[in-house]
């Protein structure tokens, strides 16, 4: 059974930093691209970042580019999101999400974690 | 960026009625390399993460009831719930995975009348 367990969310002041983690199990972690998708309170879904499983190639949304770094440790089956210079509009539930492949159609997501809430406020 | 536009924003239908949600992309998501539409539908119930329902525009995910169906090609897509059940109350999102950035529609809230 695929499981994705996010951690690291919490309350942070504007300009602060946070590191999110996602522990994955139930599949061969290194064989799949992984994603972070966020959802502001009462709002829709926004793609944040993706990373390929084998190559480690990364992609970022424009709203977070330069402030966020996605990474993974395939030996630990763990996905990370390093967040810096946080702003109030970064407040959201951050979901770790597994892609269906690491190649063609890799942007398709088949499993989502329960999410971790990041609140940016003074 | 490919903009995904869903309609309606919300709908209410009676139990057993048909519910239809449309999704329009600002450019085609039909790939010439595999002749597939890179379009997915997700269901999100309150307090839960999204759940994959449909991918490649019309392929039902394993375990999804057959009252859910997807259709369309190019830029125009539809999610149909053939006979609305109480457990279908949720927000439904379309998503394109044809190109980066991955983008989602704004969501359609489905309720029981």
Short mmCIF file of C-alpha atoms in Angstrom, two decimals:
data_model
loop_
_atom_site.label_atom_id
_atom_site.label_comp_id
_atom_site.label_asym_id
_atom_site.label_seq_id
_atom_site.Cartn_x
_atom_site.Cartn_y
_atom_site.Cartn_z
CA UNK A 1 0.00 0.00 0.00
CA UNK A 2 1.38 3.39 -1.01
CA UNK A 3 1.82 5.74 1.94
CA UNK A 4 3.05 9.32 1.93
CA UNK A 5 3.55 10.99 5.29
CA UNK A 6 4.36 14.68 5.37
CA UNK A 7 5.89 16.48 8.32
CA UNK A 8 7.55 19.77 9.14
CA UNK A 9 4.68 22.18 8.76
CA UNK A 10 3.86 24.82 11.33
CA UNK A 11 3.71 28.51 12.11
CA UNK A 12 6.55 30.64 10.77
CA UNK A 13 7.06 34.39 10.62
CA UNK A 14 7.22 36.22 7.29
CA UNK A 15 10.73 35.95 5.90
CA UNK A 16 11.34 32.73 7.79
CA UNK A 17 12.27 29.25 6.65
CA UNK A 18 10.82 25.78 6.94
CA UNK A 19 11.76 22.32 5.73
CA UNK A 20 9.04 19.87 4.83
CA UNK A 21 9.63 16.14 4.62
CA UNK A 22 7.62 13.34 3.06
CA UNK A 23 8.32 9.75 4.03
CA UNK A 24 7.25 7.36 1.30
CA UNK A 25 6.55 3.65 1.46
CA UNK A 26 4.81 0.91 -0.46
CA UNK A 27 6.52 1.51 -3.81
CA UNK A 28 9.99 1.76 -5.37
CA UNK A 29 10.58 5.39 -4.50
CA UNK A 30 13.48 6.02 -6.90
CA UNK A 31 11.41 4.90 -9.90
CA UNK A 32 8.88 7.72 -9.70
CA UNK A 33 8.81 11.46 -10.04
CA UNK A 34 7.49 13.23 -6.95
CA UNK A 35 5.66 16.49 -6.51
CA UNK A 36 4.64 19.11 -4.01
CA UNK A 37 1.20 20.64 -4.52
CA UNK A 38 -0.30 23.22 -2.17
CA UNK A 39 -3.77 24.38 -1.31
CA UNK A 40 -4.42 27.71 0.40
CA UNK A 41 -7.28 27.67 2.91
CA UNK A 42 -10.58 27.40 1.05
CA UNK A 43 -8.85 27.62 -2.33
CA UNK A 44 -7.91 25.32 -5.19
CA UNK A 45 -4.82 23.27 -5.96
CA UNK A 46 -1.52 24.84 -7.03
CA UNK A 47 1.47 22.89 -8.29
CA UNK A 48 4.65 23.92 -6.48
CA UNK A 49 7.53 21.71 -7.59
CA UNK A 50 8.52 18.35 -9.04
CA UNK A 51 11.61 16.18 -9.08
CA UNK A 52 12.42 13.18 -11.25
CA UNK A 53 13.18 9.90 -9.55
CA UNK A 54 16.41 8.82 -11.16
CA UNK A 55 17.92 11.96 -12.68
CA UNK A 56 16.93 14.32 -9.87
CA UNK A 57 15.97 17.00 -12.40
CA UNK A 58 13.81 19.61 -10.70
CA UNK A 59 11.06 22.00 -11.73
CA UNK A 60 9.45 24.93 -9.92
CA UNK A 61 6.35 27.06 -10.21
CA UNK A 62 6.93 30.76 -10.85
CA UNK A 63 5.40 31.79 -7.53
CA UNK A 64 8.07 29.90 -5.55
CA UNK A 65 11.07 29.89 -7.88
CA UNK A 66 14.21 31.11 -6.14
CA UNK A 67 12.72 30.65 -2.68
CA UNK A 68 12.08 26.91 -2.61
CA UNK A 69 14.28 23.87 -3.19
CA UNK A 70 12.94 20.37 -3.78
CA UNK A 71 15.19 17.40 -3.14
CA UNK A 72 14.98 13.69 -2.44
CA UNK A 73 17.00 11.00 -0.73
CA UNK A 74 16.26 7.76 -2.53
CA UNK A 75 18.19 5.78 0.08
CA UNK A 76 15.79 7.04 2.74
CA UNK A 77 12.64 7.07 0.56
CA UNK A 78 12.13 10.68 1.55
CA UNK A 79 11.14 13.82 -0.34
CA UNK A 80 11.97 17.31 0.94
CA UNK A 81 10.90 20.89 0.36
CA UNK A 82 13.17 23.61 1.68
CA UNK A 83 11.22 26.88 1.91
CA UNK A 84 12.88 30.26 2.45
CA UNK A 85 11.76 33.91 2.46
CA UNK A 86 8.27 32.77 3.29
CA UNK A 87 5.37 35.14 2.69
CA UNK A 88 1.80 35.26 3.92
CA UNK A 89 0.57 33.97 0.56
CA UNK A 90 2.62 30.80 1.04
CA UNK A 91 0.14 29.81 3.76
CA UNK A 92 -1.36 26.52 2.63
CA UNK A 93 -1.61 22.81 3.12
CA UNK A 94 1.35 21.29 1.32
CA UNK A 95 0.74 17.87 -0.22
CA UNK A 96 3.41 15.38 -1.17
CA UNK A 97 2.22 13.61 -4.29
CA UNK A 98 3.50 10.61 -6.22
CA UNK A 99 3.59 10.60 -10.01
CA UNK A 100 2.53 7.56 -12.03
CA UNK A 101 5.89 7.33 -13.75
CA UNK A 102 9.30 8.94 -14.14
CA UNK A 103 8.96 9.39 -17.89
CA UNK A 104 6.06 9.93 -20.29
CA UNK A 105 3.07 11.52 -18.57
CA UNK A 106 5.06 11.92 -15.36
CA UNK A 107 2.96 14.91 -14.34
CA UNK A 108 0.02 12.63 -13.59
CA UNK A 109 -0.41 12.16 -9.85
CA UNK A 110 -1.90 8.95 -8.47
CA UNK A 111 -1.31 9.22 -4.71
CA UNK A 112 -1.40 12.13 -2.32
CA UNK A 113 -0.34 12.43 1.29
CA UNK A 114 -2.63 13.89 3.93
CA UNK A 115 -0.78 17.20 3.77
CA UNK A 116 1.00 19.43 6.25
CA UNK A 117 -0.18 22.94 7.07
CA UNK A 118 2.24 25.83 6.71
CA UNK A 119 1.07 29.10 8.23
CA UNK A 120 3.08 32.25 7.58
CA UNK A 121 2.09 34.95 10.02
CA UNK A 122 3.57 37.34 12.55
CA UNK B 1 1.02 28.40 -19.09
CA UNK B 2 -2.03 26.29 -19.90
CA UNK B 3 -5.05 27.75 -18.14
CA UNK B 4 -7.72 25.26 -17.09
CA UNK B 5 -11.24 26.65 -16.80
CA UNK B 6 -13.95 24.61 -15.12
CA UNK B 7 -17.68 25.16 -15.13
CA UNK B 8 -19.87 25.44 -13.26
CA UNK B 9 -18.24 26.58 -10.03
CA UNK B 10 -20.85 24.57 -8.16
CA UNK B 11 -23.83 22.40 -8.89
CA UNK B 12 -26.58 20.73 -6.91
CA UNK B 13 -28.40 17.68 -8.19
CA UNK B 14 -30.80 15.16 -6.73
CA UNK B 15 -29.75 11.67 -5.76
CA UNK B 16 -29.71 9.49 -8.85
CA UNK B 17 -29.51 12.43 -11.24
CA UNK B 18 -26.74 13.00 -13.75
CA UNK B 19 -24.10 15.61 -12.95
CA UNK B 20 -21.81 17.06 -15.62
CA UNK B 21 -18.69 19.16 -15.16
CA UNK B 22 -16.78 20.72 -18.02
CA UNK B 23 -13.13 21.66 -18.24
CA UNK B 24 -11.59 23.74 -20.98
CA UNK B 25 -7.86 24.16 -21.53
CA UNK B 26 -6.36 27.28 -23.11
CA UNK B 27 -4.41 25.10 -25.53
CA UNK B 28 -4.61 21.51 -26.67
CA UNK B 29 -3.37 18.85 -24.26
CA UNK B 30 -3.44 16.14 -26.93
CA UNK B 31 0.03 14.79 -27.42
CA UNK B 32 1.12 13.86 -30.94
CA UNK B 33 3.74 11.50 -29.54
CA UNK B 34 1.27 9.13 -27.87
CA UNK B 35 -2.08 10.39 -29.24
CA UNK B 36 -3.37 10.79 -25.70
CA UNK B 37 -4.97 13.69 -23.92
CA UNK B 38 -2.92 14.60 -20.85
CA UNK B 39 -5.95 15.41 -18.72
CA UNK B 40 -6.91 14.05 -15.31
CA UNK B 41 -9.84 14.45 -12.94
CA UNK B 42 -9.57 14.39 -9.15
CA UNK B 43 -12.15 14.25 -6.39
CA UNK B 44 -11.53 15.99 -3.08
CA UNK B 45 -13.81 15.40 -0.13
CA UNK B 46 -13.76 17.78 2.86
CA UNK B 47 -10.67 17.37 4.99
CA UNK B 48 -9.11 14.86 2.61
CA UNK B 49 -6.44 15.01 -0.09
CA UNK B 50 -7.47 14.74 -3.72
CA UNK B 51 -8.12 11.30 -5.19
CA UNK B 52 -7.42 10.38 -8.80
CA UNK B 53 -10.60 9.44 -10.68
CA UNK B 54 -9.84 9.66 -14.40
CA UNK B 55 -6.64 9.97 -16.43
CA UNK B 56 -5.80 10.23 -20.13
CA UNK B 57 -9.16 12.08 -20.19
CA UNK B 58 -11.27 8.91 -20.16
CA UNK B 59 -9.49 6.07 -18.34
CA UNK B 60 -11.05 5.29 -14.99
CA UNK B 61 -8.61 4.67 -12.14
CA UNK B 62 -8.81 1.23 -10.56
CA UNK B 63 -11.55 1.05 -7.94
CA UNK B 64 -13.44 4.12 -9.16
CA UNK B 65 -17.16 3.38 -9.60
CA UNK B 66 -18.29 3.17 -13.21
CA UNK B 67 -20.83 5.95 -12.69
CA UNK B 68 -17.84 8.26 -13.17
CA UNK B 69 -16.79 8.79 -16.77
CA UNK B 70 -14.58 11.21 -18.64
CA UNK B 71 -14.71 12.33 -22.23
CA UNK B 72 -13.37 14.94 -24.59
CA UNK B 73 -10.26 15.72 -26.58
CA UNK B 74 -7.97 18.59 -27.42
CA UNK B 75 -9.22 21.49 -25.32
CA UNK B 76 -12.70 20.44 -24.17
CA UNK B 77 -13.38 17.81 -21.56
CA UNK B 78 -16.26 16.53 -19.46
CA UNK B 79 -16.59 14.59 -16.23
CA UNK B 80 -19.97 12.90 -15.85
CA UNK B 81 -21.45 11.29 -12.78
CA UNK B 82 -24.25 9.22 -14.26
CA UNK B 83 -26.24 8.70 -11.07
CA UNK B 84 -25.27 10.99 -8.22
CA UNK B 85 -24.79 9.33 -4.84
CA UNK B 86 -24.48 10.92 -1.41
CA UNK B 87 -20.82 9.90 -1.21
CA UNK B 88 -20.06 11.89 -4.38
CA UNK B 89 -20.38 15.20 -2.53
CA UNK B 90 -16.97 16.74 -3.09
CA UNK B 91 -15.00 19.26 -5.09
CA UNK B 92 -13.80 18.02 -8.48
CA UNK B 93 -10.69 19.31 -10.23
CA UNK B 94 -9.32 18.80 -13.70
CA UNK B 95 -5.57 18.92 -14.28
CA UNK B 96 -3.38 19.01 -17.36
CA UNK B 97 -0.09 17.17 -17.33
CA UNK B 98 0.84 17.99 -20.92
CA UNK B 99 3.34 20.70 -20.03
CA UNK B 100 4.87 22.59 -17.15
CA UNK B 101 3.68 24.24 -15.07
CA UNK B 102 1.19 21.55 -14.13
CA UNK B 103 -2.11 23.38 -13.81
CA UNK B 104 -5.48 22.66 -12.24
CA UNK B 105 -8.94 23.96 -12.87
CA UNK B 106 -10.54 26.08 -10.19
CA UNK B 107 -12.74 23.26 -8.96
CA UNK B 108 -16.44 22.41 -9.09
CA UNK B 109 -18.31 21.82 -5.85
CA UNK B 110 -20.95 19.10 -6.17
CA UNK B 111 -23.79 18.96 -3.65
CA UNK B 112 -27.03 17.09 -3.20
CA UNK B 113 -30.23 19.04 -3.84
#
